[in-house]
Structures are given as C-alpha cells and as structure tokens.
mmCIF file of C-alpha atoms in Angstrom:
data_model
loop_
_atom_site.group_PDB
_atom_site.id
_atom_site.type_symbol
_atom_site.label_atom_id
_atom_site.label_comp_id
_atom_site.label_asym_id
_atom_site.label_seq_id
_atom_site.Cartn_x
_atom_site.Cartn_y
_atom_site.Cartn_z
ATOM 1 C CA MET A 37 19.598 33.584 1.024
ATOM 2 C CA ASN A 38 15.855 33.874 1.811
ATOM 3 C CA GLU A 39 14.767 30.727 3.526
ATOM 4 C CA ARG A 40 11.730 30.536 1.224
ATOM 5 C CA VAL A 41 13.792 30.597 -2.010
ATOM 6 C CA LEU A 42 14.755 27.184 -3.366
ATOM 7 C CA SER A 43 18.286 26.344 -4.127
ATOM 8 C CA ARG A 44 19.094 25.733 -7.805
ATOM 9 C CA GLU A 45 19.539 22.041 -7.140
ATOM 10 C CA HIS A 46 16.195 21.775 -5.300
ATOM 11 C CA GLN A 47 14.472 23.637 -8.022
ATOM 12 C CA ARG A 48 15.735 21.066 -10.572
ATOM 13 C CA LEU A 49 14.404 18.242 -8.332
ATOM 14 C CA VAL A 50 11.036 19.996 -8.109
ATOM 15 C CA GLU A 51 10.888 20.213 -11.882
ATOM 16 C CA LYS A 52 11.494 16.483 -12.178
ATOM 17 C CA PHE A 53 8.710 15.880 -9.632
ATOM 18 C CA GLN A 54 6.230 18.065 -11.624
ATOM 19 C CA LYS A 55 7.139 16.497 -14.985
ATOM 20 C CA GLN A 56 6.760 12.954 -13.620
ATOM 21 C CA LEU A 57 3.369 13.801 -12.052
ATOM 22 C CA ALA A 58 2.146 15.422 -15.315
ATOM 23 C CA ARG A 59 3.382 12.383 -17.277
ATOM 24 C CA THR A 60 1.303 9.934 -15.263
ATOM 25 C CA GLY A 61 -1.731 12.181 -14.955
ATOM 26 C CA LEU A 62 -2.191 11.380 -11.310
ATOM 27 C CA SER A 63 -3.618 13.846 -8.783
ATOM 28 C CA TYR A 64 -2.001 14.919 -5.433
ATOM 29 C CA ALA A 65 -4.795 13.005 -3.662
ATOM 30 C CA GLN A 66 -4.140 9.797 -5.628
ATOM 31 C CA VAL A 67 -0.411 9.937 -4.881
ATOM 32 C CA GLY A 68 -1.176 10.680 -1.273
ATOM 33 C CA ILE A 69 -3.364 7.628 -0.923
ATOM 34 C CA SER A 70 -0.494 5.445 -2.164
ATOM 35 C CA ILE A 71 2.071 6.784 0.394
ATOM 36 C CA SER A 72 -0.265 7.502 3.329
ATOM 37 C CA MET A 73 0.084 11.305 3.053
ATOM 38 C CA SER A 74 -2.458 14.046 2.756
ATOM 39 C CA ARG A 75 -3.075 15.882 -0.550
ATOM 40 C CA SER A 76 -1.538 19.071 0.782
ATOM 41 C CA GLY A 77 1.564 17.192 1.995
ATOM 42 C CA VAL A 78 2.162 15.753 -1.519
ATOM 43 C CA HIS A 79 1.578 19.213 -2.993
ATOM 44 C CA HIS A 80 4.198 20.811 -0.750
ATOM 45 C CA LEU A 81 6.886 18.197 -1.575
ATOM 46 C CA VAL A 82 6.205 18.206 -5.302
ATOM 47 C CA ASN A 83 6.369 21.966 -5.554
ATOM 48 C CA GLY A 84 8.993 22.557 -2.862
ATOM 49 C CA THR A 85 6.706 24.819 -0.795
ATOM 50 C CA GLY A 86 8.737 26.392 2.057
ATOM 51 C CA ARG A 87 11.871 24.505 0.875
ATOM 52 C CA ARG A 88 10.308 21.236 1.984
ATOM 53 C CA LEU A 89 12.563 18.332 0.967
ATOM 54 C CA PRO A 90 11.415 14.722 1.596
ATOM 55 C CA ASN A 91 13.639 12.372 3.627
ATOM 56 C CA GLU A 92 15.158 9.415 1.869
ATOM 57 C CA GLN A 93 12.328 6.963 2.660
ATOM 58 C CA THR A 94 9.573 9.477 1.663
ATOM 59 C CA PHE A 95 11.487 10.344 -1.556
ATOM 60 C CA ASP A 96 11.700 6.675 -2.561
ATOM 61 C CA ARG A 97 7.920 6.150 -1.901
ATOM 62 C CA LEU A 98 6.963 9.376 -3.602
ATOM 63 C CA VAL A 99 8.848 8.684 -6.854
ATOM 64 C CA ARG A 100 7.504 5.138 -6.998
ATOM 65 C CA ALA A 101 3.883 6.340 -6.435
ATOM 66 C CA MET A 102 4.364 8.654 -9.375
ATOM 67 C CA GLY A 103 5.568 5.775 -11.584
ATOM 68 C CA GLY A 104 9.297 6.587 -11.436
ATOM 69 C CA ASP A 105 12.352 4.610 -10.384
ATOM 70 C CA PRO A 106 14.086 6.268 -7.386
ATOM 71 C CA THR A 107 17.122 4.048 -7.904
ATOM 72 C CA ALA A 108 17.803 5.464 -11.365
ATOM 73 C CA LYS A 109 20.948 7.541 -11.645
ATOM 74 C CA THR A 110 19.081 10.705 -12.744
ATOM 75 C CA TRP A 111 16.683 10.541 -9.749
ATOM 76 C CA LYS A 112 19.402 9.745 -7.237
ATOM 77 C CA ALA A 113 21.671 12.542 -8.559
ATOM 78 C CA ALA A 114 18.952 15.116 -8.423
ATOM 79 C CA TYR A 115 17.926 14.215 -4.933
ATOM 80 C CA GLU A 116 21.461 14.089 -3.550
ATOM 81 C CA ALA A 117 22.286 17.408 -5.074
ATOM 82 C CA ALA A 118 19.248 19.055 -3.552
ATOM 83 C CA CYS A 119 20.098 17.606 -0.120
ATOM 84 C CA HIS A 120 23.682 18.716 -0.328
ATOM 85 C CA SER A 121 22.632 22.242 -1.424
ATOM 86 C CA TYR A 122 21.089 22.651 2.119
ATOM 87 C CA GLY A 123 23.898 20.908 3.961
ATOM 88 C CA LYS A 124 21.812 17.747 4.488
ATOM 89 C CA LYS A 125 23.930 14.647 4.820
ATOM 90 C CA LEU A 126 22.617 11.308 3.468
ATOM 91 C CA LEU A 127 23.232 8.058 5.218
ATOM 92 C CA PRO A 128 25.928 5.970 3.433
ATOM 93 C CA ALA A 129 24.952 2.684 1.861
ATOM 94 C CA PRO A 130 25.851 -0.345 4.016
ATOM 95 C CA VAL A 131 29.181 -1.853 3.098
ATOM 96 C CA VAL A 132 29.350 -5.694 2.838
ATOM 97 C CA VAL A 133 32.810 -6.965 3.729
ATOM 98 C CA ALA A 134 33.666 -10.136 1.992
ATOM 99 C CA LYS A 135 35.398 -12.854 4.021
ATOM 100 C CA ASN A 136 38.974 -13.664 3.203
ATOM 101 C CA ALA A 137 39.120 -16.884 1.265
ATOM 102 C CA ASN A 138 42.313 -17.767 3.105
ATOM 103 C CA THR A 139 40.742 -17.466 6.537
ATOM 104 C CA PRO A 140 40.120 -20.948 7.940
ATOM 105 C CA GLN A 141 36.415 -21.602 8.386
ATOM 106 C CA ARG A 142 35.082 -23.421 11.331
ATOM 107 C CA PRO A 143 33.170 -26.565 10.259
ATOM 108 C CA PRO A 144 29.447 -26.487 10.973
ATOM 109 C CA ARG A 145 28.376 -28.003 14.195
ATOM 110 C CA ARG A 146 26.392 -31.212 13.997
ATOM 111 C CA ARG A 147 23.289 -31.027 15.974
ATOM 112 C CA GLY A 148 22.148 -34.193 17.643
ATOM 113 C CA LEU A 149 18.634 -35.488 18.050
ATOM 114 C CA GLY A 150 18.451 -34.064 21.564
ATOM 115 C CA GLY A 151 16.320 -36.271 23.788
ATOM 116 C CA LEU A 152 15.221 -38.496 20.933
ATOM 117 C CA THR A 153 16.980 -41.868 20.784
ATOM 118 C CA GLN A 154 17.271 -44.141 17.777
ATOM 119 C CA MET A 155 14.533 -46.377 19.352
ATOM 120 C CA SER A 156 12.076 -43.480 19.557
ATOM 121 C CA VAL A 157 12.707 -42.636 15.906
ATOM 122 C CA VAL A 158 11.972 -46.204 14.927
ATOM 123 C CA ILE A 159 8.640 -46.117 16.797
ATOM 124 C CA ALA A 160 7.612 -42.675 15.429
ATOM 125 C CA LEU A 161 8.068 -43.603 11.713
ATOM 126 C CA PRO A 162 5.294 -46.256 11.641
ATOM 127 C CA LEU A 163 2.906 -43.854 13.548
ATOM 128 C CA LEU A 164 3.607 -41.194 10.984
ATOM 129 C CA GLY A 165 2.759 -43.584 8.200
ATOM 130 C CA VAL A 166 -0.591 -44.488 9.866
ATOM 131 C CA LEU A 167 -1.493 -40.831 10.141
ATOM 132 C CA LEU A 168 -0.693 -40.068 6.518
ATOM 133 C CA ALA A 169 -2.685 -43.078 5.348
ATOM 134 C CA GLY A 170 -5.671 -41.899 7.433
ATOM 135 C CA LEU A 171 -5.509 -38.429 5.947
ATOM 136 C CA LEU A 172 -5.267 -39.784 2.415
ATOM 137 C CA GLY A 173 -8.446 -41.844 3.073
ATOM 138 C CA VAL A 174 -10.349 -38.806 4.243
ATOM 139 C CA LEU A 175 -9.403 -36.871 1.118
ATOM 140 C CA LEU A 176 -10.386 -39.759 -1.190
ATOM 141 C CA ARG A 177 -13.748 -40.136 0.540
ATOM 142 C CA SER A 178 -14.465 -36.447 0.202
ATOM 143 C CA ASP A 179 -14.398 -36.764 -3.610
ATOM 144 C CA GLU A 180 -17.318 -39.254 -3.366
ATOM 145 C CA LEU A 181 -19.656 -36.829 -1.607
ATOM 146 C CA PRO A 182 -22.837 -35.828 -3.570
ATOM 147 C CA ALA A 183 -22.545 -32.588 -5.511
ATOM 148 C CA ALA A 184 -25.249 -30.981 -3.347
ATOM 149 C CA GLU A 185 -22.940 -31.238 -0.239
ATOM 150 C CA HIS A 186 -20.163 -29.418 -2.119
ATOM 151 C CA SER A 187 -22.262 -26.572 -3.430
ATOM 152 C CA ARG A 188 -22.937 -23.353 -1.586
ATOM 153 C CA GLU A 189 -25.444 -20.610 -1.992
ATOM 154 C CA PRO A 190 -24.219 -18.002 -4.562
ATOM 155 C CA MET A 191 -23.412 -14.462 -3.445
ATOM 156 C CA PRO A 192 -26.689 -12.504 -3.121
ATOM 157 C CA THR A 193 -25.320 -9.602 -5.014
ATOM 158 C CA GLN A 194 -24.070 -10.042 -8.666
ATOM 159 C CA THR A 195 -21.454 -7.486 -9.600
ATOM 160 C CA VAL A 196 -20.296 -5.869 -12.863
ATOM 161 C CA GLY A 197 -17.116 -4.446 -11.415
ATOM 162 C CA THR A 198 -15.288 -3.207 -8.392
ATOM 163 C CA VAL A 199 -14.260 0.227 -9.607
ATOM 164 C CA ALA A 200 -16.134 3.215 -8.206
ATOM 165 C CA VAL A 201 -15.901 6.754 -9.647
ATOM 166 C CA ILE A 202 -16.240 9.832 -7.513
ATOM 167 C CA GLU A 203 -18.965 12.123 -8.833
ATOM 168 C CA GLY A 204 -18.969 14.879 -6.192
ATOM 169 C CA GLU A 205 -21.575 16.990 -7.942
ATOM 170 C CA GLU A 206 -22.296 18.940 -4.784
ATOM 171 C CA ARG A 207 -18.632 19.634 -4.093
ATOM 172 C CA GLU A 208 -15.224 19.497 -5.776
ATOM 173 C CA VAL A 209 -13.684 17.105 -3.186
ATOM 174 C CA VAL A 210 -15.241 14.270 -1.247
ATOM 175 C CA PRO A 211 -14.026 13.282 2.254
ATOM 176 C CA VAL A 212 -12.892 9.754 3.094
ATOM 177 C CA TYR A 213 -13.872 8.836 6.693
ATOM 178 C CA ARG A 214 -12.050 6.371 8.992
ATOM 179 C CA SER A 215 -15.295 4.549 9.740
ATOM 180 C CA THR A 216 -18.987 4.834 8.966
ATOM 181 C CA ASN A 217 -19.844 5.977 12.529
ATOM 182 C CA SER A 218 -17.062 8.568 12.664
ATOM 183 C CA ARG A 219 -16.498 11.855 10.955
ATOM 184 C CA GLU A 220 -12.719 11.638 11.268
ATOM 185 C CA GLU A 221 -11.359 12.372 7.804
ATOM 186 C CA VAL A 222 -8.312 10.352 6.644
ATOM 187 C CA ASP A 223 -8.195 11.847 3.099
ATOM 188 C CA VAL A 224 -10.127 13.675 0.424
ATOM 189 C CA LEU A 225 -10.780 12.578 -3.152
ATOM 190 C CA GLN A 226 -11.327 14.882 -6.147
ATOM 191 C CA ARG A 227 -14.151 14.590 -8.641
ATOM 192 C CA GLY A 228 -13.387 11.975 -11.267
ATOM 193 C CA THR A 229 -11.107 9.853 -9.031
ATOM 194 C CA ARG A 230 -11.316 6.161 -9.816
ATOM 195 C CA LEU A 231 -11.406 3.804 -6.760
ATOM 196 C CA PRO A 232 -10.235 0.262 -7.511
ATOM 197 C CA ASN A 233 -11.079 -2.523 -5.143
ATOM 198 C CA ALA A 234 -14.171 -0.735 -3.810
ATOM 199 C CA CYS A 235 -17.285 -2.374 -2.510
ATOM 200 C CA ARG A 236 -20.771 -1.358 -1.316
ATOM 201 C CA LEU A 237 -21.656 -1.449 2.357
ATOM 202 C CA ILE A 238 -24.832 -0.683 4.201
ATOM 203 C CA ASP A 239 -24.351 0.210 7.886
ATOM 204 C CA LYS A 240 -26.674 -0.710 10.725
ATOM 205 C CA ASN A 241 -28.760 2.472 10.099
ATOM 206 C CA GLY A 242 -29.377 1.433 6.472
ATOM 207 C CA VAL A 243 -27.090 4.184 5.093
ATOM 208 C CA ASP A 244 -25.100 3.376 1.906
ATOM 209 C CA TRP A 245 -21.346 3.614 1.994
ATOM 210 C CA VAL A 246 -18.513 2.653 -0.342
ATOM 211 C CA ARG A 247 -15.627 0.921 1.386
ATOM 212 C CA LEU A 248 -12.153 1.188 -0.195
ATOM 213 C CA VAL A 249 -8.439 0.704 0.622
ATOM 214 C CA VAL A 250 -7.021 4.222 1.010
ATOM 215 C CA THR A 251 -3.303 3.439 1.679
ATOM 216 C CA SER A 252 -0.648 0.973 0.572
ATOM 217 C CA ARG A 253 -0.779 -0.387 4.164
ATOM 218 C CA SER A 254 -4.322 -1.654 3.565
ATOM 219 C CA LYS A 255 -6.018 0.890 5.846
ATOM 220 C CA THR A 256 -9.704 1.069 5.180
ATOM 221 C CA GLY A 257 -11.707 4.160 4.510
ATOM 222 C CA TYR A 258 -15.368 4.889 3.772
ATOM 223 C CA VAL A 259 -16.997 7.276 1.277
ATOM 224 C CA ASP A 260 -20.626 8.399 1.339
ATOM 225 C CA ALA A 261 -22.243 6.392 -1.532
ATOM 226 C CA ARG A 262 -24.152 9.421 -2.831
ATOM 227 C CA TYR A 263 -20.829 10.785 -4.150
ATOM 228 C CA VAL A 264 -20.034 7.577 -6.098
ATOM 229 C CA ARG A 265 -21.255 6.682 -9.547
ATOM 230 C CA ASP A 266 -23.596 3.563 -9.553
ATOM 231 C CA PRO A 267 -22.735 2.121 -6.096
ATOM 232 C CA GLN A 268 -25.301 -0.619 -6.725
ATOM 233 C CA THR A 269 -22.942 -2.195 -9.285
ATOM 234 C CA LEU A 270 -20.167 -2.750 -6.693
ATOM 235 C CA MET A 271 -19.521 -5.993 -4.829
ATOM 236 C CA ALA A 272 -21.281 -6.330 -1.522
ATOM 237 C CA CYS A 273 -18.873 -5.974 1.432
ATOM 238 C CA GLU A 274 -18.634 -8.986 3.651
ATOM 239 C CA MET A 275 -17.089 -6.974 6.533
ATOM 240 C CA THR A 276 -19.290 -4.846 8.660
ATOM 241 C CA PRO A 277 -18.007 -1.330 9.603
#
C-alpha cells in the first residue's frame, strides 16, 4: 500500500473530524489556539495528510476543542480502528484491583502530639482565643471607616466589551506575536476571528496592541491593533508587555 494512501479506518476517522469541524463552524486556527497547535498542524490531522494520526492525548484534546466527546463509543471505536489499521498499539486502561474483603486490615496508626505535651496544649488554647478576638475587633472597626477611605479611583478606561474581531483588510491572516517587542509568531488568525478576553495595550513606544490568551495554557499573545475592529472599546490592560 502506498504510504500516502489512508487506510479505510483512518479515512472514516478523517470524515468524522471533518463533519465535527463543519458542525461547529470553527476554523483550523481557532482549534489550534485551543490545543496549542499551529493552523497547519490541525489541518494535517483533520484531513489525514501524509497518514498523520494524532496520539491519544492529542486526539482527546482535538475532539474536545471541536466540541465533541472523545470518550463516546463512536469516537473511541473510530480512533482505535484507525490506530489498529496501521499496527499502532494503544496503552491499556489502568486496572484497579479491589481489595479482598476477607483480608485482615491493619488498624490505622494513631499519631501522637509529637513534642507537644498536654500542658503546652492547655497554654496554647487561651493564646489562640486572644488572637481570634483581636482579629475580630479589627474586622469590626474596619466597618466603621468613612466611605471615602473605602472608595478607590475608577478605572480610567470605560469598556463596552472584551471581544475583539480581526479585520485584516490588508491581508487574509494576521500574525500573533509572542511579545510586543518581538516578531516571533506563535499563531495566525483569519479575518473574522473573534477574540474573547482581549484587552488593549499601548507599549512604551506608544504603539497600540491587543493582548489575548492564545492557548488553553494561558500563554499570552499580541496582535497589532490596526487589524482589530474598534480596539478603543476594549478593556485597558493592566500588565505591561
């Protein structure tokens, strides 16, 4: 068999991937952001390019990112069949061995107080009471403070939302940089992509950026604000780049 030709079982898994992706309407880039993978990497796995088959962990994350349940029988059966068609062995599920009810159990060991004696415990209890009473007094007094001492200055930037939309009128895809002073790309976003939990940031040179979480592991990326619709409506970032 040609190494580029998919097995029948792998082809069925690819079809499930494609149908699930079409059902959710997500792009390869959006799925890649969720699982820390490039857009091209997601494309290869979903379409089976070069007979690329995800490992078990990646399969689980990929299906969940596309809104599916990797533990469902249909998904598990399709994935296992694709793996077996290439002679790939899956790790067996861990077996939990129940203890025999007739086996005598050792009673739990009683742990003593170590170096503390009964006398030290008697002394410590009144001291603990004094500390708790003092803390309660502080809390009660704090309620009597004037309202001016409790108030703080409002945020200088009023927001109408934290969702940014990629415009990308100059290009079809917009790069996501690791930091504002670096041109290392960590991902690309297609025109029309919605970016939840985004905020506006102005670097030390006065250049506008949009800061966003680009992976499920809370890695941070930065997009040039000129590619984002109405960046002025976003929340002002408190963190500097």
